[in-house]
Every structure is written in C-alpha cells, then in structure tokens.
CSV table of C-alpha atoms in Angstrom, one decimal:
chain,number,residue,atom,x,y,z
A,25,MET,CA,-14.5,-89.4,-14.2
A,26,MET,CA,-16.4,-88.3,-17.3
A,27,ASN,CA,-17.5,-90.7,-19.9
A,28,ARG,CA,-17.1,-89.9,-23.7
A,29,ARG,CA,-20.7,-88.7,-24.1
A,30,GLU,CA,-20.4,-86.3,-21.1
A,31,MET,CA,-17.0,-85.0,-22.4
A,32,SER,CA,-18.6,-84.5,-25.9
A,33,LYS,CA,-21.4,-82.4,-24.3
A,34,LEU,CA,-18.9,-80.3,-22.4
A,35,LEU,CA,-16.8,-79.7,-25.5
A,36,ALA,CA,-19.8,-78.7,-27.5
A,37,LEU,CA,-20.8,-76.3,-24.8
A,38,ALA,CA,-17.3,-74.9,-24.8
A,39,ALA,CA,-17.3,-74.5,-28.6
A,40,GLY,CA,-20.7,-72.7,-28.4
A,41,ALA,CA,-19.4,-70.3,-25.7
A,42,LEU,CA,-16.3,-69.5,-27.8
A,43,ALA,CA,-18.4,-69.0,-30.9
A,44,THR,CA,-20.8,-66.6,-29.2
A,45,GLY,CA,-18.0,-64.6,-27.6
A,46,SER,CA,-18.9,-65.6,-24.1
A,47,ALA,CA,-15.6,-67.3,-23.4
A,48,ASN,CA,-15.1,-65.2,-20.2
A,49,THR,CA,-18.1,-66.9,-18.6
A,50,LEU,CA,-17.3,-70.4,-20.0
A,51,SER,CA,-16.2,-71.9,-16.7
A,52,GLU,CA,-19.4,-70.7,-15.0
A,53,GLU,CA,-21.5,-72.2,-17.8
A,54,LEU,CA,-19.7,-75.5,-17.5
A,55,ARG,CA,-20.3,-75.6,-13.7
A,56,THR,CA,-24.0,-74.8,-14.3
A,57,HIS,CA,-24.2,-77.5,-17.0
A,58,THR,CA,-22.6,-80.2,-14.9
A,59,GLN,CA,-24.8,-79.5,-12.0
A,60,GLY,CA,-28.0,-79.7,-14.0
A,61,THR,CA,-30.8,-82.2,-13.4
A,62,SER,CA,-30.1,-83.9,-16.7
A,63,MET,CA,-27.2,-85.7,-15.2
A,64,ARG,CA,-27.9,-89.0,-13.4
A,65,SER,CA,-27.7,-88.6,-9.6
A,66,SER,CA,-24.9,-91.1,-9.4
A,67,ASP,CA,-22.7,-89.1,-11.8
A,68,SER,CA,-20.0,-87.0,-10.2
A,69,ILE,CA,-18.2,-84.4,-12.4
A,70,ASP,CA,-15.6,-82.1,-10.9
A,71,VAL,CA,-14.9,-79.1,-13.2
A,72,HIS,CA,-11.4,-77.6,-13.1
A,73,ASP,CA,-10.5,-74.5,-15.1
A,74,LEU,CA,-7.5,-75.5,-17.2
A,75,MET,CA,-6.9,-72.2,-19.0
A,76,SER,CA,-8.6,-68.9,-19.8
A,77,GLU,CA,-7.4,-66.6,-22.6
A,78,PRO,CA,-9.1,-63.4,-23.9
A,79,LEU,CA,-10.4,-63.6,-27.5
A,80,ALA,CA,-9.7,-60.9,-30.0
A,81,GLN,CA,-12.6,-59.1,-31.6
A,82,MET,CA,-13.2,-60.4,-35.1
A,83,GLN,CA,-15.9,-60.1,-37.8
A,84,ASN,CA,-18.1,-63.2,-38.3
A,85,PRO,CA,-16.3,-65.5,-35.8
A,86,GLU,CA,-16.5,-69.2,-36.1
A,87,VAL,CA,-15.2,-72.0,-33.9
A,88,THR,CA,-13.8,-75.2,-35.4
A,89,MET,CA,-13.1,-78.3,-33.3
A,90,LEU,CA,-11.0,-81.0,-34.9
A,91,THR,CA,-8.6,-83.8,-34.2
A,92,LEU,CA,-5.1,-83.8,-35.7
A,93,THR,CA,-3.5,-87.2,-36.1
A,94,LEU,CA,0.3,-87.0,-36.6
A,95,ALA,CA,1.9,-90.1,-38.2
A,96,PRO,CA,4.9,-91.5,-36.5
A,97,GLY,CA,7.8,-89.0,-36.7
A,98,ALA,CA,5.6,-86.4,-38.5
A,99,THR,CA,6.3,-82.7,-38.2
A,100,SER,CA,4.6,-79.6,-39.5
A,101,HIS,CA,6.3,-76.6,-41.2
A,102,PRO,CA,6.5,-73.2,-39.5
A,103,HIS,CA,3.2,-71.3,-39.7
A,104,ARG,CA,0.9,-68.8,-38.1
A,105,HIS,CA,-2.8,-68.8,-37.4
A,106,THR,CA,-5.0,-65.7,-37.8
A,107,GLY,CA,-6.9,-66.7,-34.6
A,108,PRO,CA,-6.2,-68.5,-31.4
A,109,VAL,CA,-5.8,-72.2,-31.1
A,110,PHE,CA,-6.5,-74.3,-27.9
A,111,ALA,CA,-5.0,-77.8,-28.1
A,112,TYR,CA,-5.3,-80.8,-25.9
A,113,ILE,CA,-3.1,-83.9,-26.3
A,114,LEU,CA,-5.2,-87.1,-26.6
A,115,GLU,CA,-2.6,-89.7,-27.5
A,116,GLY,CA,1.2,-89.9,-27.9
A,117,SER,CA,3.9,-87.3,-27.1
A,118,ILE,CA,4.6,-84.2,-29.2
A,119,LEU,CA,7.3,-81.6,-29.2
A,120,ASN,CA,5.7,-78.1,-29.6
A,121,GLN,CA,7.1,-74.6,-29.8
A,122,VAL,CA,5.2,-71.4,-30.4
A,123,ASP,CA,7.1,-68.1,-30.2
A,124,PRO,CA,8.2,-66.6,-27.9
A,125,GLU,CA,8.1,-69.7,-25.7
A,126,PRO,CA,10.7,-72.5,-25.7
A,127,ALA,CA,10.0,-75.9,-27.1
A,128,LYS,CA,8.2,-78.2,-24.7
A,129,THR,CA,7.2,-81.9,-24.8
A,130,TYR,CA,3.5,-82.6,-24.2
A,131,HIS,CA,1.8,-85.9,-23.2
A,132,PRO,CA,-1.8,-87.1,-23.0
A,133,GLY,CA,-3.8,-84.8,-20.8
A,134,ASP,CA,-1.5,-81.8,-21.4
A,135,PHE,CA,-2.7,-78.7,-23.3
A,136,PHE,CA,-1.4,-75.5,-24.8
A,137,TYR,CA,-2.6,-72.2,-26.2
A,138,GLU,CA,-1.4,-70.7,-29.4
A,139,PRO,CA,-2.0,-66.9,-29.6
A,140,PRO,CA,-3.0,-65.4,-33.0
A,141,MET,CA,-0.2,-64.6,-35.4
A,142,HIS,CA,2.6,-66.1,-33.2
A,143,VAL,CA,4.9,-68.3,-35.2
A,144,HIS,CA,4.3,-72.1,-34.6
A,145,ARG,CA,7.9,-73.3,-35.2
A,146,GLN,CA,7.7,-76.9,-34.1
A,147,PHE,CA,4.9,-79.5,-33.9
A,148,LYS,CA,6.3,-83.0,-34.0
A,149,ASN,CA,5.2,-86.5,-33.1
A,150,LEU,CA,8.1,-87.8,-30.9
A,151,SER,CA,7.3,-91.5,-31.6
A,152,THR,CA,8.7,-93.2,-34.6
A,153,THR,CA,6.3,-96.1,-34.3
A,154,GLU,CA,3.0,-94.7,-32.9
A,155,SER,CA,0.6,-91.9,-34.1
A,156,ALA,CA,-0.2,-89.0,-31.9
A,157,LYS,CA,-3.6,-87.3,-31.7
A,158,VAL,CA,-4.4,-83.8,-30.7
A,159,LEU,CA,-7.9,-82.1,-30.1
A,160,ALA,CA,-7.7,-78.6,-31.5
A,161,ILE,CA,-10.2,-75.8,-31.1
A,162,GLU,CA,-9.6,-72.9,-33.5
A,163,VAL,CA,-11.3,-69.5,-33.4
A,164,ARG,CA,-11.4,-68.0,-36.8
A,165,GLU,CA,-13.2,-65.6,-39.1
A,166,LYS,CA,-15.6,-67.5,-41.2
A,167,ASP,CA,-14.6,-68.0,-44.9
A,168,LYS,CA,-11.1,-66.5,-44.3
A,169,GLU,CA,-7.6,-68.1,-44.5
A,170,PHE,CA,-6.6,-69.4,-41.1
A,171,THR,CA,-3.1,-70.9,-41.6
A,172,ILE,CA,-0.3,-68.8,-43.1
A,173,ASP,CA,3.1,-70.2,-44.0
A,174,VAL,CA,6.1,-68.5,-42.6
C-alpha cells in the first residue's frame, strides 16, 4: 500500500505526463518511477492501469489537479468542459452522469472520465450529513474558459 507522499509523487508524475502530451506512455513512466532506486527497499508498490484515454490536441495545454469538496446534499448544475476531466472519489458517495452514459453511483476508490464537451448532467453528494471529496485532473488550454453552462 502506498503512503500519502508516494501517492503525491505518482500524481505529480501523472500530471506532468498529461501536461507534456505523453499520456500514452504514462503507465510505463509510472512503472519506471516506482521501480527506481529512490524507493526504500522495503517499499512495495504494485501499479495497475486504471484508465487510458487519448487527449485531444490543443494549443498551450495545461493540467490542473484539484480537490472538489461537495457539502452534504450538494449538486452541480449541468455544464460542459472544454477539455477532459479524470476524477477519483476520495471520500463519500456521489451520483454522477455524463452524456451519453446513464447515472451511476461512485464510492471511495472509484473513478470516472469526462470527455471534452459532453454534458455533465448530474454531480451530487448522496449524503445529507457528510461531505464528499473528489480528486479531479483537468486538461485545459491555458488562460481559456474551461467550464461552460448548459
């Protein structure tokens, strides 16, 4: 199992690979990184590819990694993003629906991909008492609008 520092290093590596357009070789870079000599010999990290999606060509690409904290019962309005979004559920349970897929409930450890310009119809914290937290990695054009209301 990875500790928080190791996970942060891997997420930073993933963001760097996305930003430089080398997402197709990301899993190989992660394997190389986790097998490097900088890791203590007692550490054991098993890398599993969770998802691989092609990135659209864009001028001046930028990767943003952020956490979204949804208050109890919170929901977002329908919207689109100009670039892809990769999301990983850290805490709580959410209901999510991105066209053309049906709505689905996600729990900690689950993840989803949101293609560019697909309508994100539902994004709701299913708990009325606890917050939910999502790690999102957005690929965008620097200095351009990313979220568009529907």
